[in-house]
Amino acid sequence: MTRFFPLTATLLAAGPALAHPGAHLHPHDGASWLAVAGGLAVIALAGGLAVARQRGRARK
């Protein structure tokens, strides 16, 4: 599990680079997955806060 996230990030970054000869990424390719990654980060943060709040209520 500790290598899952780096491997996933590598595979996501390698896809566009493998589409053309030479190692490069197009700037416009990053816009779509950056929005998705930002949304997932917000969801993860909200989930973490909700879990922390529930744990705090359970201890009282």
Coordinates of C-alpha atoms in Angstrom, one line a residue:
M1 CA 0.0 0.0 0.0
T2 CA 2.9 2.4 0.6
R3 CA 3.9 2.1 -3.0
F4 CA 0.4 2.4 -4.4
F5 CA 0.2 6.2 -4.5
P6 CA 3.6 6.7 -6.1
L7 CA 2.9 4.0 -8.7
T8 CA -0.5 5.5 -9.5
A9 CA 1.1 9.0 -9.8
T10 CA 3.8 7.6 -12.1
L11 CA 1.3 5.8 -14.3
L12 CA -0.9 8.9 -14.6
A13 CA 2.0 11.1 -15.5
A14 CA 3.4 8.5 -17.9
G15 CA 0.3 8.2 -20.1
P16 CA 0.5 11.6 -21.8
A17 CA 4.3 11.3 -22.1
L18 CA 4.1 8.0 -23.9
A19 CA 1.5 9.3 -26.4
H20 CA 4.2 11.0 -28.4
P21 CA 7.9 10.3 -29.1
G22 CA 10.1 12.0 -26.6
A23 CA 9.5 12.6 -22.9
H24 CA 7.2 15.6 -22.5
L25 CA 3.8 16.6 -21.2
H26 CA 1.5 19.1 -22.9
P27 CA 0.4 22.0 -20.6
H28 CA -3.2 21.6 -21.7
D29 CA -3.3 17.9 -20.8
G30 CA -2.7 18.7 -17.2
A31 CA -5.7 21.0 -16.8
S32 CA -8.3 18.2 -16.8
W33 CA -6.7 15.9 -14.3
L34 CA -5.6 18.7 -12.0
A35 CA -9.3 19.7 -11.6
V36 CA -10.2 16.1 -10.7
A37 CA -7.2 15.9 -8.3
G38 CA -8.2 19.1 -6.6
G39 CA -11.8 17.9 -6.2
L40 CA -10.6 14.6 -4.7
A41 CA -8.4 16.5 -2.3
V42 CA -11.3 18.5 -1.1
I43 CA -13.4 15.4 -0.7
A44 CA -10.6 13.7 1.2
L45 CA -10.2 16.7 3.5
A46 CA -13.9 16.9 4.2
G47 CA -14.0 13.2 4.9
G48 CA -11.1 13.5 7.3
L49 CA -12.7 16.4 9.1
A50 CA -16.0 14.4 9.4
V51 CA -14.2 11.4 10.8
A52 CA -12.3 13.5 13.3
R53 CA -15.6 15.2 14.4
Q54 CA -17.3 11.8 14.9
R55 CA -14.4 10.5 16.9
G56 CA -14.6 13.6 19.1
R57 CA -18.3 13.2 19.7
A58 CA -17.8 9.5 20.5
R59 CA -15.3 10.3 23.3
K60 CA -17.6 12.6 25.1

